[in-house]
């Protein structure tokens, strides 16, 4: 009986010790806020304005618009992209960077892993690959990419559509 009691106390002690290591208490506006170690390790949305974003996705088909780079510069905002094989650059409204920042925040793209790949022994020779990067004020940088795999959610899809639609609009306006 004494042996069982010691074993139970050891197990309970271990459980409570692990719990206390995972939780920390912080003061926020006069009340205690408990955060776990897992929450502290989670990436946070960068503060400040989005200064530059790049997005690229390549599959077997050549896209009409691809290889997007949207950048805030002292003289304005520039969207650079490929129209088939031609590299083009146009001045655009900086509201496009604000829209890209909203997508990054709403779709939690700041939580993307650095690399995604197909977890398989099969070699894929006709798949796709992609890359996404974003730079914020204060030198905060996000970077992610992958082959045959990607993160959950709609972030890459929404970012691609935002940049592709903007490229199409400025290209068509310049072609008139």
CSV table of C-alpha atoms in Angstrom, one decimal:
chain,number,residue,atom,x,y,z
A,1,UNK,CA,0.0,0.0,0.0
A,2,UNK,CA,2.8,2.4,0.9
A,3,UNK,CA,4.6,1.6,-2.4
A,4,UNK,CA,1.4,2.4,-4.4
A,5,UNK,CA,1.0,5.7,-2.6
A,6,UNK,CA,4.6,6.7,-3.4
A,7,UNK,CA,4.1,5.8,-7.1
A,8,UNK,CA,0.8,7.7,-7.3
A,9,UNK,CA,2.4,10.8,-5.7
A,10,UNK,CA,5.4,10.6,-8.1
A,11,UNK,CA,3.0,10.4,-11.1
A,12,UNK,CA,0.9,13.3,-9.8
A,13,UNK,CA,4.0,15.3,-9.0
A,14,UNK,CA,5.3,14.8,-12.5
A,15,UNK,CA,2.0,15.8,-14.1
A,16,UNK,CA,1.8,19.0,-12.0
A,17,UNK,CA,5.4,19.8,-12.6
A,18,UNK,CA,5.0,19.5,-16.3
A,19,UNK,CA,1.9,21.7,-16.2
A,20,UNK,CA,3.6,24.4,-14.2
A,21,UNK,CA,6.5,24.5,-16.6
A,22,UNK,CA,4.2,25.0,-19.5
A,23,UNK,CA,2.2,27.9,-18.0
A,24,UNK,CA,3.4,31.3,-17.2
A,25,UNK,CA,1.3,34.1,-15.7
A,26,UNK,CA,1.5,37.6,-17.0
A,27,UNK,CA,-0.1,40.8,-15.8
A,28,UNK,CA,-2.3,42.4,-18.5
A,29,UNK,CA,-4.5,45.4,-17.7
A,30,UNK,CA,-4.5,44.4,-14.0
A,31,UNK,CA,-5.7,40.8,-14.5
A,32,UNK,CA,-3.7,37.6,-14.8
A,33,UNK,CA,-3.3,36.1,-18.2
A,34,UNK,CA,-2.1,32.5,-18.5
A,35,UNK,CA,-0.2,31.5,-21.6
A,36,UNK,CA,1.2,28.1,-22.4
A,37,UNK,CA,4.7,27.5,-23.7
A,38,UNK,CA,3.2,26.3,-27.0
A,39,UNK,CA,1.4,29.7,-27.4
A,40,UNK,CA,4.6,31.6,-26.7
A,41,UNK,CA,6.5,29.7,-29.4
A,42,UNK,CA,3.8,30.4,-32.0
A,43,UNK,CA,4.8,33.1,-34.6
A,44,UNK,CA,2.9,36.4,-34.3
A,45,UNK,CA,1.8,38.7,-37.1
A,46,UNK,CA,4.6,41.2,-37.7
A,47,UNK,CA,3.9,44.8,-36.7
A,48,UNK,CA,4.1,47.7,-39.1
A,49,UNK,CA,3.5,48.1,-42.8
A,50,UNK,CA,4.2,45.5,-45.4
A,51,UNK,CA,7.1,46.8,-47.5
A,52,UNK,CA,7.5,44.0,-50.0
A,53,UNK,CA,5.9,40.7,-51.0
A,54,UNK,CA,6.9,38.1,-53.6
A,55,UNK,CA,4.9,35.2,-54.8
A,56,UNK,CA,5.7,32.5,-57.3
A,57,UNK,CA,4.0,29.3,-58.3
A,58,UNK,CA,5.1,27.2,-61.2
A,59,UNK,CA,3.5,24.0,-62.5
A,60,UNK,CA,3.6,22.3,-65.9
A,61,UNK,CA,1.7,25.1,-67.6
A,62,UNK,CA,3.2,28.5,-68.3
A,63,UNK,CA,0.9,31.1,-66.8
A,64,UNK,CA,0.2,34.4,-68.5
A,65,UNK,CA,1.1,36.4,-65.4
A,66,UNK,CA,3.6,35.0,-62.8
A,67,UNK,CA,6.6,35.8,-60.6
A,68,UNK,CA,5.1,38.7,-58.7
A,69,UNK,CA,7.0,41.2,-56.7
A,70,UNK,CA,5.1,44.1,-55.0
A,71,UNK,CA,7.3,46.7,-53.3
A,72,UNK,CA,6.9,49.9,-51.5
A,73,UNK,CA,9.5,52.5,-52.4
A,74,UNK,CA,10.1,56.1,-51.5
A,75,UNK,CA,8.7,57.2,-54.8
A,76,UNK,CA,5.7,54.9,-54.7
A,77,UNK,CA,4.6,51.3,-55.0
A,78,UNK,CA,5.7,49.0,-57.8
A,79,UNK,CA,4.3,45.8,-59.1
A,80,UNK,CA,6.8,43.7,-61.1
A,81,UNK,CA,5.8,40.4,-62.8
A,82,UNK,CA,6.3,38.2,-65.8
A,83,UNK,CA,3.9,38.4,-68.7
A,84,UNK,CA,4.7,35.1,-70.3
A,85,UNK,CA,8.5,35.6,-70.7
A,86,UNK,CA,8.6,39.4,-70.5
A,87,UNK,CA,9.4,41.1,-67.2
A,88,UNK,CA,7.3,44.2,-66.7
A,89,UNK,CA,7.0,46.8,-63.9
A,90,UNK,CA,4.2,49.2,-63.2
A,91,UNK,CA,3.4,51.8,-60.5
A,92,UNK,CA,0.4,50.8,-58.5
A,93,UNK,CA,-1.5,52.1,-55.5
A,94,UNK,CA,0.0,51.2,-52.1
A,95,UNK,CA,-3.5,50.0,-51.1
A,96,UNK,CA,-2.4,46.8,-52.9
A,97,UNK,CA,0.2,46.2,-50.2
A,98,UNK,CA,-2.5,46.9,-47.6
A,99,UNK,CA,-4.7,44.2,-49.2
A,100,UNK,CA,-1.7,41.8,-49.3
A,101,UNK,CA,-1.1,42.5,-45.6
A,102,UNK,CA,-4.7,41.7,-44.7
A,103,UNK,CA,-4.5,38.4,-46.5
A,104,UNK,CA,-1.3,37.5,-44.6
A,105,UNK,CA,-3.0,38.4,-41.3
A,106,UNK,CA,-6.4,36.9,-41.9
A,107,UNK,CA,-5.0,33.7,-43.4
A,108,UNK,CA,-2.3,33.4,-40.8
A,109,UNK,CA,0.4,33.2,-43.4
A,110,UNK,CA,3.0,34.3,-40.8
A,111,UNK,CA,2.5,30.8,-39.3
A,112,UNK,CA,3.6,29.0,-42.5
A,113,UNK,CA,6.5,26.5,-42.1
A,114,UNK,CA,9.7,27.4,-44.0
A,115,UNK,CA,9.4,24.4,-46.3
A,116,UNK,CA,6.6,22.0,-47.5
A,117,UNK,CA,7.3,18.9,-49.5
A,118,UNK,CA,5.4,15.8,-50.5
A,119,UNK,CA,5.9,13.1,-47.9
A,120,UNK,CA,6.3,10.2,-50.3
A,121,UNK,CA,8.9,7.9,-51.8
A,122,UNK,CA,7.5,8.5,-55.2
A,123,UNK,CA,9.4,11.0,-57.3
A,124,UNK,CA,7.1,13.5,-58.9
A,125,UNK,CA,8.5,14.9,-62.2
A,126,UNK,CA,5.5,16.9,-63.4
A,127,UNK,CA,4.3,18.6,-60.3
A,128,UNK,CA,4.5,22.2,-59.0
A,129,UNK,CA,6.6,24.4,-56.7
A,130,UNK,CA,6.0,27.7,-55.1
A,131,UNK,CA,7.6,30.4,-53.0
A,132,UNK,CA,6.2,33.2,-50.8
A,133,UNK,CA,8.2,36.0,-49.0
A,134,UNK,CA,7.1,39.1,-47.2
A,135,UNK,CA,9.1,41.9,-45.6
A,136,UNK,CA,7.7,44.3,-43.0
A,137,UNK,CA,8.9,47.5,-41.4
A,138,UNK,CA,11.6,46.8,-38.8
A,139,UNK,CA,13.2,44.1,-41.0
A,140,UNK,CA,10.7,41.3,-40.1
A,141,UNK,CA,10.8,38.7,-42.8
A,142,UNK,CA,8.5,35.8,-43.6
A,143,UNK,CA,9.6,33.1,-46.0
A,144,UNK,CA,8.0,29.8,-47.1
A,145,UNK,CA,8.0,27.5,-50.1
A,146,UNK,CA,7.3,24.0,-51.3
A,147,UNK,CA,7.1,21.3,-53.8
A,148,UNK,CA,4.0,19.2,-54.4
A,149,UNK,CA,2.7,20.4,-51.1
A,150,UNK,CA,1.6,23.5,-49.2
A,151,UNK,CA,0.0,24.8,-46.1
A,152,UNK,CA,-3.7,24.5,-45.2
A,153,UNK,CA,-6.0,27.4,-45.8
A,154,UNK,CA,-6.5,29.9,-48.7
A,155,UNK,CA,-3.6,32.3,-48.2
A,156,UNK,CA,-1.5,31.3,-51.2
A,157,UNK,CA,-4.6,31.1,-53.4
A,158,UNK,CA,-5.8,34.6,-52.3
A,159,UNK,CA,-2.4,36.2,-52.6
A,160,UNK,CA,-1.9,34.7,-56.1
A,161,UNK,CA,-5.3,36.0,-57.2
A,162,UNK,CA,-4.7,39.5,-55.7
A,163,UNK,CA,-1.4,39.9,-57.5
A,164,UNK,CA,-2.5,38.2,-60.8
A,165,UNK,CA,-5.7,40.4,-61.0
A,166,UNK,CA,-3.6,43.5,-60.3
A,167,UNK,CA,-1.1,42.5,-63.0
A,168,UNK,CA,-3.9,41.9,-65.5
A,169,UNK,CA,-5.5,45.3,-64.8
A,170,UNK,CA,-2.3,47.3,-65.1
A,171,UNK,CA,-1.2,45.3,-68.2
A,172,UNK,CA,-4.5,45.8,-69.9
A,173,UNK,CA,-4.6,49.5,-69.0
A,174,UNK,CA,-1.1,50.0,-70.5
A,175,UNK,CA,-2.0,48.0,-73.6
A,176,UNK,CA,-4.9,50.4,-74.6
